[in-house]
Amino acid sequence: MDKKIISLLVSKDEKGLMLFKNKYDKLLRFVVSGILKGREQDIEECLNDTYLKLWENAKSYDFTKASLKNYSVVIARNLAINKLRQLNKYNFIEPYEEAQDVIDNLPSKEQSNPEQALITRENIMVIKKLLGKVKGTDRKILELKYFYMQDSATIAKTLGLTISAVDNRMYKLRKKLRLQLMQEMQNQ
């Protein structure tokens, strides 16, 4: 089905966009809403920008690098983070703590130099390795918190846990991952 959608988008057939929206709109809305909490106009704008970006870049999409689902989630997530940055820059919103933490730790284009880019890539590889070891509910919590940027209450509801259980697991996971990351960095 995804190959058909991309094929239609590449040929600029609007049916491809409709099929895509029918299949992925709820997921993308979940991702964007988690970042832009309650700002319906900004959420709709971000979703429309996601569809436009997919429409414009369908030719460059590569099935071997990512599924259409993951590709579109990353587009939507990045657009939502950029929108949150823009809103925060002009003080239109008070960013919630988790989103601001993620935003503050993303490398900016202005800071990027070849040495910093190499260090960032190396750090990302180490973090991916460590995250690959996390399984089960803990992995789901990490994905919902940092990839989909959901708050603890939403994660608790989604996974059938209490908010304090989610927060406690996150605390322990961060502590464990931080320790493992420091050990990995010392070994390099």
XYZ file of N, CA, C and O in Angstrom:
752
model
N 0.828 -1.203 0.000
C 0.000 0.000 0.000
C 0.869 1.264 0.000
O 0.585 2.211 -0.708
N 1.964 1.256 0.814
C 2.833 2.426 0.876
C 3.528 2.686 -0.458
O 3.700 3.835 -0.856
N 3.918 1.629 -1.148
C 4.566 1.805 -2.445
C 3.597 2.420 -3.448
O 3.984 3.247 -4.263
N 2.339 2.027 -3.343
C 1.313 2.602 -4.222
C 1.136 4.088 -3.905
O 1.051 4.919 -4.820
N 1.114 4.415 -2.616
C 0.960 5.814 -2.204
C 2.108 6.649 -2.761
O 1.888 7.707 -3.366
N 3.333 6.186 -2.577
C 4.501 6.934 -3.060
C 4.466 7.053 -4.578
O 4.748 8.115 -5.139
N 4.105 5.969 -5.248
C 4.019 5.997 -6.708
C 3.028 7.065 -7.176
O 3.308 7.820 -8.113
N 1.884 7.135 -6.514
C 0.892 8.155 -6.856
C 1.406 9.564 -6.546
O 1.178 10.504 -7.318
N 2.093 9.715 -5.423
C 2.635 11.029 -5.060
C 3.716 11.484 -6.033
O 3.778 12.655 -6.394
N 4.566 10.554 -6.452
C 5.619 10.887 -7.414
C 5.008 11.370 -8.722
O 5.501 12.313 -9.344
N 3.904 10.732 -9.122
C 3.242 11.156 -10.364
C 2.278 12.325 -10.133
O 1.512 12.689 -11.026
N 2.329 12.897 -8.932
C 1.508 14.068 -8.550
C 0.009 13.801 -8.679
O -0.765 14.698 -9.020
N -0.394 12.588 -8.336
C -1.804 12.213 -8.319
C -2.345 12.454 -6.909
O -1.852 11.871 -5.939
N -3.347 13.316 -6.794
C -3.890 13.683 -5.491
C -4.486 12.487 -4.739
O -4.628 12.532 -3.520
N -4.829 11.429 -5.445
C -5.334 10.226 -4.796
C -4.290 9.667 -3.819
O -4.639 9.160 -2.755
N -3.010 9.791 -4.155
C -1.937 9.341 -3.276
C -1.943 10.094 -1.957
O -1.758 9.505 -0.885
N -2.168 11.390 -2.030
C -2.223 12.208 -0.825
C -3.428 11.828 0.031
O -3.323 11.743 1.262
N -4.556 11.563 -0.605
C -5.757 11.154 0.132
C -5.545 9.795 0.815
O -5.925 9.606 1.974
N -4.939 8.853 0.088
C -4.641 7.542 0.681
C -3.682 7.688 1.863
O -3.851 7.056 2.905
N -2.682 8.536 1.687
C -1.716 8.784 2.759
C -2.417 9.364 3.992
O -2.208 8.911 5.114
N -3.237 10.390 3.770
C -3.947 11.021 4.888
C -4.856 10.030 5.591
O -4.915 10.001 6.823
N -5.561 9.199 4.825
C -6.450 8.205 5.435
C -5.675 7.215 6.293
O -6.161 6.768 7.331
N -4.483 6.879 5.866
C -3.697 5.867 6.577
C -2.931 6.443 7.768
O -2.824 5.803 8.812
N -2.384 7.641 7.639
C -1.445 8.143 8.646
C -1.875 9.397 9.406
O -1.157 9.838 10.305
N -3.022 9.969 9.099
C -3.413 11.222 9.738
C -3.490 11.104 11.261
O -2.993 11.968 11.978
N -4.098 10.040 11.778
C -4.239 9.900 13.236
C -2.877 9.814 13.917
O -2.653 10.444 14.960
N -1.969 9.054 13.352
C -0.629 8.926 13.924
C 0.099 10.265 13.907
O 0.678 10.685 14.921
N 0.069 10.945 12.780
C 0.764 12.227 12.668
C 0.140 13.272 13.592
O 0.854 14.075 14.201
N -1.168 13.243 13.717
C -1.857 14.163 14.622
C -1.423 13.900 16.068
O -1.197 14.828 16.847
N -1.280 12.625 16.431
C -0.819 12.236 17.765
C 0.583 12.808 18.028
O 0.848 13.388 19.081
N 1.463 12.668 17.069
C 2.837 13.149 17.211
C 2.869 14.669 17.347
O 3.467 15.216 18.279
N 2.212 15.348 16.433
C 2.239 16.815 16.408
C 1.520 17.396 17.623
O 2.003 18.357 18.231
N 0.415 16.790 18.028
C -0.333 17.274 19.191
C 0.479 17.140 20.466
O 0.357 17.965 21.376
N 1.294 16.106 20.550
C 2.135 15.927 21.723
C 3.175 17.016 21.872
O 3.625 17.316 22.973
N 3.545 17.628 20.788
C 4.566 18.674 20.810
C 3.929 20.060 20.919
O 4.372 20.896 21.691
N 2.858 20.277 20.192
C 2.218 21.597 20.136
C 0.968 21.681 21.010
O 0.112 22.527 20.764
N 0.883 20.864 21.975
C -0.224 20.744 22.925
C -1.287 21.839 22.858
O -1.032 22.972 23.218
N -2.466 21.472 22.393
C -3.632 22.331 22.450
C -3.662 23.512 21.493
O -4.625 24.264 21.478
N -2.660 23.705 20.710
C -2.629 24.831 19.772
C -3.146 24.334 18.428
O -2.370 24.042 17.521
N -4.467 24.208 18.331
C -5.106 23.556 17.185
C -4.723 24.164 15.839
O -4.484 23.444 14.877
N -4.663 25.464 15.758
C -4.312 26.102 14.487
C -2.888 25.726 14.081
O -2.630 25.419 12.915
N -1.975 25.728 15.044
C -0.585 25.355 14.753
C -0.470 23.875 14.410
O 0.337 23.488 13.559
N -1.267 23.039 15.067
C -1.279 21.597 14.773
C -1.729 21.366 13.333
O -1.089 20.626 12.584
N -2.821 22.009 12.939
C -3.327 21.861 11.571
C -2.312 22.375 10.547
O -2.090 21.750 9.515
N -1.694 23.499 10.857
C -0.687 24.063 9.954
C 0.494 23.096 9.806
O 0.993 22.863 8.700
N 0.914 22.524 10.905
C 2.040 21.595 10.890
C 1.696 20.325 10.094
O 2.516 19.824 9.318
N 0.477 19.817 10.268
C 0.053 18.646 9.499
C 0.018 18.964 8.007
O 0.484 18.168 7.184
N -0.525 20.114 7.665
C -0.567 20.516 6.254
C 0.839 20.678 5.681
O 1.099 20.290 4.542
N 1.744 21.226 6.474
C 3.134 21.354 6.031
C 3.769 19.979 5.827
O 4.571 19.787 4.915
N 3.393 19.023 6.676
C 3.895 17.649 6.535
C 3.423 17.054 5.216
O 4.223 16.460 4.474
N 2.154 17.211 4.910
C 1.610 16.682 3.647
C 2.282 17.352 2.450
O 2.613 16.690 1.471
N 2.488 18.664 2.558
C 3.132 19.399 1.471
C 4.570 18.917 1.274
O 5.007 18.686 0.136
N 5.290 18.756 2.357
C 6.681 18.305 2.271
C 6.754 16.903 1.659
O 7.618 16.625 0.839
N 5.841 16.034 2.066
C 5.804 14.685 1.499
C 5.487 14.754 0.001
O 6.108 14.067 -0.802
N 4.543 15.580 -0.380
C 4.149 15.768 -1.778
C 5.339 16.247 -2.607
O 5.624 15.736 -3.678
N 6.050 17.247 -2.079
C 7.173 17.839 -2.806
C 8.392 16.922 -2.873
O 9.169 17.002 -3.808
N 8.570 16.064 -1.856
C 9.788 15.249 -1.772
C 9.551 13.764 -2.022
O 10.427 12.947 -1.708
N 8.428 13.411 -2.583
C 8.111 11.993 -2.810
C 9.149 11.309 -3.697
O 9.482 10.144 -3.477
N 9.685 12.022 -4.655
C 10.681 11.433 -5.566
C 11.952 11.022 -4.831
O 12.613 10.068 -5.223
N 12.303 11.737 -3.791
C 13.553 11.450 -3.085
C 13.378 10.426 -1.958
O 14.365 10.028 -1.340
N 12.140 10.006 -1.712
C 11.902 9.017 -0.647
C 12.525 7.674 -1.028
O 12.420 7.231 -2.166
N 13.170 7.013 -0.069
C 13.853 5.742 -0.302
C 13.335 4.694 0.689
O 13.574 4.805 1.898
N 12.634 3.675 0.170
C 12.072 2.615 1.013
C 13.140 1.842 1.782
O 12.845 1.251 2.809
N 14.364 1.831 1.279
C 15.410 1.054 1.942
C 15.933 1.747 3.198
O 16.530 1.103 4.054
N 15.690 3.039 3.319
C 16.192 3.783 4.479
C 15.180 3.852 5.616
O 15.564 3.879 6.780
N 13.901 3.908 5.300
C 12.870 4.017 6.339
C 11.508 3.671 5.744
O 11.274 3.872 4.556
N 10.641 3.178 6.614
C 9.273 2.937 6.165
C 8.589 4.281 5.948
O 9.025 5.304 6.490
N 7.536 4.296 5.163
C 6.796 5.534 4.930
C 6.250 6.078 6.253
O 6.248 7.294 6.480
N 5.832 5.187 7.114
C 5.333 5.575 8.437
C 6.408 6.339 9.200
O 6.176 7.456 9.665
N 7.595 5.767 9.332
C 8.674 6.418 10.086
C 9.134 7.703 9.401
O 9.400 8.706 10.070
N 9.227 7.663 8.096
C 9.636 8.837 7.324
C 8.680 10.006 7.585
O 9.115 11.125 7.870
N 7.397 9.741 7.531
C 6.420 10.814 7.717
C 6.359 11.273 9.174
O 6.167 12.459 9.434
N 6.558 10.358 10.125
C 6.573 10.745 11.539
C 7.749 11.677 11.810
O 7.609 12.678 12.517
N 8.896 11.369 11.249
C 10.073 12.226 11.444
C 9.832 13.606 10.842
O 10.169 14.625 11.459
N 9.240 13.655 9.661
C 8.924 14.950 9.043
C 7.988 15.746 9.951
O 8.255 16.911 10.261
N 6.904 15.123 10.388
C 5.922 15.813 11.224
C 6.540 16.257 12.545
O 6.316 17.394 13.003
N 7.310 15.377 13.161
C 7.943 15.688 14.440
C 8.901 16.872 14.285
O 8.880 17.809 15.088
N 9.731 16.866 13.267
C 10.689 17.955 13.067
C 9.995 19.273 12.763
O 10.408 20.327 13.259
N 8.945 19.215 11.963
C 8.194 20.441 11.675
C 7.544 20.988 12.940
O 7.526 22.206 13.163
N 7.017 20.103 13.779
C 6.378 20.532 15.030
C 7.414 21.134 15.985
O 7.150 22.151 16.642
N 8.586 20.518 16.071
C 9.648 21.063 16.924
C 10.077 22.432 16.417
O 10.259 23.367 17.201
N 10.212 22.572 15.112
C 10.578 23.874 14.535
C 9.509 24.914 14.824
O 9.813 26.073 15.115
N 8.250 24.510 14.745
C 7.150 25.432 15.051
C 7.201 25.843 16.521
O 7.015 27.016 16.848
N 7.481 24.872 17.396
C 7.588 25.165 18.825
C 8.740 26.134 19.084
O 8.601 27.067 19.868
N 9.850 25.935 18.395
C 10.992 26.858 18.504
C 10.580 28.266 18.081
O 10.909 29.254 18.737
N 9.868 28.331 16.953
C 9.440 29.626 16.426
C 8.496 30.316 17.408
O 8.650 31.508 17.688
N 7.545 29.578 17.941
C 6.597 30.156 18.893
C 7.314 30.597 20.163
O 7.010 31.651 20.719
N 8.259 29.793 20.602
C 9.017 30.109 21.802
C 9.903 31.339 21.576
O 10.041 32.178 22.451
N 10.482 31.449 20.389
C 11.359 32.573 20.056
C 10.620 33.905 20.209
O 11.173 34.893 20.654
N 9.373 33.899 19.815
C 8.576 35.121 19.890
C 7.701 35.169 21.137
O 6.781 35.972 21.236
N 7.996 34.269 22.088
C 7.296 34.221 23.377
C 5.789 34.063 23.238
O 5.023 34.612 24.019
N 5.353 33.318 22.212
C 3.930 33.065 22.061
C 3.457 31.972 23.000
O 2.280 31.845 23.258
N 4.393 31.163 23.475
C 4.013 30.080 24.379
C 5.068 29.927 25.453
O 6.203 30.337 25.301
N 4.662 29.322 26.550
C 5.591 28.878 27.565
C 5.830 27.410 27.287
O 4.933 26.593 27.434
N 7.024 27.045 26.825
C 7.267 25.654 26.463
C 7.239 24.763 27.697
O 7.683 25.160 28.756
N 6.689 23.584 27.549
C 6.706 22.652 28.659
C 8.095 22.051 28.750
O 8.841 21.992 27.783
N 8.452 21.620 29.931
C 9.838 21.272 30.260
C 10.468 20.231 29.331
O 11.580 20.415 28.855
N 9.766 19.136 29.056
C 10.367 18.078 28.252
C 10.655 18.552 26.833
O 11.712 18.268 26.289
N 9.729 19.269 26.239
C 9.931 19.746 24.871
C 11.077 20.742 24.825
O 11.904 20.699 23.923
N 11.159 21.624 25.798
C 12.229 22.605 25.806
C 13.576 21.928 25.979
O 14.557 22.307 25.352
N 13.634 20.884 26.805
C 14.871 20.137 27.007
C 15.342 19.516 25.688
O 16.517 19.579 25.341
N 14.415 18.922 24.958
C 14.756 18.324 23.661
C 15.225 19.407 22.691
O 16.241 19.257 22.018
N 14.501 20.497 22.628
C 14.840 21.587 21.716
C 16.219 22.154 22.045
O 17.040 22.381 21.167
N 16.498 22.351 23.327
C 17.778 22.922 23.729
C 18.954 22.032 23.364
O 20.060 22.514 23.166
N 18.716 20.733 23.277
C 19.805 19.801 23.007
C 19.928 19.402 21.539
O 20.790 18.600 21.200
N 19.090 19.952 20.691
C 19.228 19.683 19.267
C 20.315 20.589 18.698
O 20.378 21.772 19.025
N 21.184 20.036 17.856
C 22.221 20.900 17.286
C 21.596 21.902 16.320
O 20.743 21.546 15.521
N 22.011 23.130 16.420
C 21.476 24.138 15.503
C 22.414 24.276 14.311
O 23.582 23.934 14.384
N 21.899 24.802 13.224
C 22.688 24.978 12.015
C 23.826 25.976 12.251
O 24.908 25.836 11.708
N 23.583 26.983 13.090
C 24.603 27.990 13.337
C 25.793 27.392 14.089
O 26.920 27.820 13.914
N 25.543 26.422 14.978
C 26.610 25.846 15.784
C 27.406 24.805 15.016
O 28.461 24.388 15.458
N 26.890 24.366 13.918
C 27.469 23.236 13.219
C 28.777 23.582 12.533
O 28.858 24.497 11.742
N 29.809 22.821 12.879
C 31.059 22.855 12.159
C 31.458 21.394 11.977
O 30.897 20.517 12.618
N 32.413 21.100 11.111
C 32.736 19.689 10.839
C 33.102 18.885 12.083
O 32.668 17.755 12.245
N 33.880 19.480 12.986
C 34.286 18.764 14.196
C 33.076 18.488 15.088
O 32.894 17.381 15.594
N 32.240 19.506 15.276
C 31.041 19.337 16.104
C 30.089 18.327 15.481
O 29.489 17.527 16.176
N 29.971 18.343 14.161
C 29.099 17.388 13.469
C 29.587 15.964 13.672
O 28.784 15.051 13.903
N 30.901 15.760 13.622
C 31.468 14.422 13.841
C 31.208 13.957 15.274
O 30.795 12.817 15.498
N 31.420 14.826 16.230
C 31.178 14.481 17.633
C 29.704 14.153 17.836
O 29.362 13.165 18.492
N 28.820 14.948 17.251
C 27.389 14.700 17.368
C 27.020 13.349 16.767
O 26.276 12.582 17.376
N 27.561 13.027 15.572
C 27.279 11.733 14.942
C 27.770 10.579 15.808
O 27.083 9.578 15.982
N 28.966 10.723 16.378
C 29.506 9.676 17.247
C 28.644 9.496 18.487
O 28.357 8.373 18.901
N 28.224 10.600 19.085
C 27.360 10.524 20.263
C 26.028 9.863 19.928
O 25.512 9.057 20.702
N 25.472 10.191 18.773
C 24.204 9.595 18.351
C 24.357 8.093 18.172
O 23.494 7.314 18.582
N 25.484 7.653 17.589
C 25.711 6.216 17.410
C 25.796 5.496 18.756
O 25.229 4.420 18.927
N 26.476 6.094 19.722
C 26.589 5.497 21.055
C 25.213 5.436 21.717
O 24.826 4.407 22.287
N 24.461 6.518 21.618
C 23.127 6.557 22.231
C 22.209 5.534 21.578
O 21.471 4.825 22.273
N 22.261 5.399 20.250
C 21.436 4.397 19.566
C 21.785 2.996 20.044
O 20.902 2.162 20.244
N 23.063 2.746 20.218
C 23.514 1.435 20.703
C 22.930 1.161 22.090
O 22.408 0.074 22.355
N 23.006 2.150 22.960
C 22.486 1.991 24.315
C 20.962 1.830 24.316
O 20.424 0.996 25.033
N 20.289 2.621 23.500
C 18.829 2.536 23.434
C 18.374 1.205 22.851
O 17.308 0.706 23.201
N 19.190 0.622 21.988
C 18.866 -0.681 21.411
C 18.798 -1.778 22.453
O 18.153 -2.810 22.249
N 19.433 -1.559 23.584
C 19.425 -2.549 24.671
C 18.181 -2.455 25.552
O 17.897 -3.360 26.319
N 17.459 -1.342 25.455
C 16.253 -1.147 26.268
C 15.097 -1.883 25.605
O 14.840 -1.721 24.421
N 14.381 -2.683 26.371
C 13.303 -3.517 25.814
C 11.972 -3.283 26.541
O 11.922 -2.666 27.590
N 10.939 -3.822 25.951
C 9.616 -3.887 26.574
C 8.997 -2.543 26.886
O 9.068 -1.589 26.103
N 8.376 -2.471 28.053
C 7.650 -1.273 28.475
C 8.577 -0.080 28.596
O 8.205 1.043 28.237
N 9.792 -0.308 29.076
C 10.737 0.803 29.211
C 11.038 1.433 27.856
O 11.115 2.652 27.726
N 11.187 0.604 26.847
C 11.448 1.123 25.493
C 10.247 1.929 24.989
O 10.399 3.002 24.402
N 9.054 1.414 25.235
C 7.836 2.115 24.804
C 7.729 3.477 25.498
O 7.366 4.471 24.867
N 8.069 3.506 26.786
C 8.044 4.771 27.530
C 9.020 5.769 26.908
O 8.677 6.936 26.685
N 10.237 5.319 26.609
C 11.226 6.199 25.991
C 10.746 6.722 24.637
O 10.906 7.903 24.331
N 10.176 5.837 23.827
C 9.679 6.254 22.512
C 8.581 7.306 22.653
O 8.596 8.329 21.959
N 7.625 7.041 23.539
C 6.517 7.983 23.702
C 7.001 9.324 24.262
O 6.525 10.382 23.856
N 7.966 9.274 25.161
C 8.441 10.493 25.807
C 9.317 11.332 24.869
O 9.115 12.537 24.743
N 10.279 10.699 24.211
C 11.271 11.481 23.479
C 11.094 11.477 21.966
O 11.590 12.365 21.297
N 10.408 10.491 21.423
C 10.179 10.505 19.984
C 8.838 11.156 19.677
O 8.735 12.029 18.822
N 7.804 10.744 20.421
C 6.481 11.323 20.204
C 6.210 12.503 21.130
O 5.182 13.152 21.032
N 7.134 12.758 22.061
C 7.074 13.893 22.985
C 5.760 13.964 23.768
O 5.169 15.028 23.921
N 5.338 12.832 24.277
C 4.127 12.774 25.077
C 4.462 13.019 26.542
O 5.538 12.662 27.016
N 3.513 13.610 27.285
C 3.758 13.843 28.703
C 3.494 12.569 29.499
O 2.948 11.591 28.987
N 3.865 12.574 30.757
C 3.753 11.379 31.602
C 2.314 10.906 31.752
O 2.055 9.702 31.776
N 1.374 11.822 31.840
C -0.031 11.442 31.990
C -0.530 10.681 30.757
O -1.224 9.665 30.873
N -0.166 11.156 29.582
C -0.568 10.483 28.342
C 0.085 9.112 28.232
O -0.570 8.135 27.844
N 1.353 9.032 28.577
C 2.062 7.745 28.537
C 1.420 6.763 29.503
O 1.191 5.598 29.158
N 1.124 7.232 30.702
C 0.496 6.369 31.711
C -0.842 5.832 31.208
O -1.116 4.631 31.312
N -1.638 6.699 30.629
C -2.942 6.288 30.102
C -2.773 5.293 28.959
O -3.466 4.274 28.904
N -1.836 5.561 28.061
C -1.594 4.697 26.903
C -1.133 3.308 27.319
O -1.572 2.307 26.751
N -0.263 3.233 28.329
C 0.335 1.958 28.721
C -0.348 1.303 29.920
O 0.076 0.232 30.363
N -1.364 1.958 30.468
C -2.073 1.384 31.609
C -1.252 1.408 32.891
O -1.329 0.493 33.715
N -0.457 2.453 33.060
C 0.372 2.617 34.256
C -0.079 3.864 35.000
O -0.847 4.664 34.479
N 0.443 4.028 36.210
C 0.191 5.276 36.927
C 1.225 6.304 36.474
O 2.296 5.941 35.967
N 0.911 7.565 36.684
C 1.836 8.634 36.313
C 3.132 8.485 37.100
O 4.229 8.630 36.548
N 3.028 8.168 38.381
C 4.242 8.033 39.189
C 5.086 6.849 38.717
O 6.320 6.916 38.758
N 4.450 5.775 38.252
C 5.205 4.633 37.729
C 5.984 5.042 36.480
O 7.151 4.665 36.313
N 5.353 5.821 35.611
C 6.034 6.304 34.408
C 7.203 7.205 34.798
O 8.319 7.042 34.300
N 6.961 8.146 35.707
C 8.023 9.069 36.128
C 9.175 8.325 36.800
O 10.345 8.637 36.551
N 8.845 7.347 37.633
C 9.896 6.563 38.310
C 10.721 5.771 37.301
O 11.949 5.727 37.391
N 10.053 5.149 36.345
C 10.776 4.394 35.312
C 11.655 5.316 34.479
O 12.778 4.967 34.135
N 11.136 6.489 34.130
C 11.924 7.450 33.354
C 13.157 7.884 34.142
O 14.249 7.972 33.591
N 12.977 8.147 35.424
C 14.105 8.559 36.265
C 15.176 7.473 36.278
O 16.365 7.750 36.060
N 14.764 6.242 36.505
C 15.712 5.122 36.561
C 16.375 4.884 35.207
O 17.576 4.618 35.127
N 15.598 4.987 34.129
C 16.153 4.806 32.787
C 17.178 5.875 32.448
O 18.248 5.574 31.916
N 16.844 7.120 32.725
C 17.784 8.211 32.442
C 19.066 8.046 33.232
O 20.167 8.230 32.702
N 18.927 7.681 34.505
C 20.087 7.474 35.368
C 20.961 6.332 34.825
O 22.178 6.472 34.709
N 20.323 5.232 34.460
C 21.045 4.061 33.934
C 21.720 4.399 32.595
O 22.893 4.084 32.389
N 20.980 5.050 31.700
C 21.535 5.411 30.393
C 22.662 6.434 30.520
O 23.655 6.367 29.798
N 22.516 7.384 31.434
C 23.566 8.382 31.652
C 24.859 7.697 32.105
O 25.949 7.990 31.605
N 24.738 6.747 33.041
C 25.893 6.008 33.531
C 26.536 5.191 32.410
O 27.756 5.220 32.234
N 25.698 4.487 31.642
C 26.215 3.697 30.520
C 26.872 4.582 29.473
O 27.906 4.213 28.900
N 26.307 5.737 29.216
C 26.870 6.665 28.236
C 28.244 7.172 28.699
O 29.187 7.218 27.911
N 28.357 7.501 29.978
C 29.650 7.956 30.492
C 30.684 6.838 30.379
O 31.841 7.092 30.013
N 30.282 5.607 30.660
C 31.206 4.477 30.546
C 31.639 4.273 29.087
O 32.814 4.034 28.818
N 30.698 4.377 28.168
C 31.018 4.244 26.742
C 31.987 5.325 26.289
O 32.920 5.056 25.551
N 31.762 6.545 26.734
C 32.609 7.663 26.339
C 34.020 7.504 26.891
O 34.978 7.853 26.221
N 34.133 6.963 28.090
C 35.454 6.745 28.687
C 36.211 5.643 27.934
O 37.435 5.667 27.858
N 35.473 4.670 27.396
C 36.088 3.549 26.673
C 36.564 3.945 25.283
O 37.281 3.197 24.653
N 36.142 5.098 24.789
C 36.523 5.493 23.417
C 37.862 6.172 23.390
O 38.367 6.781 24.177
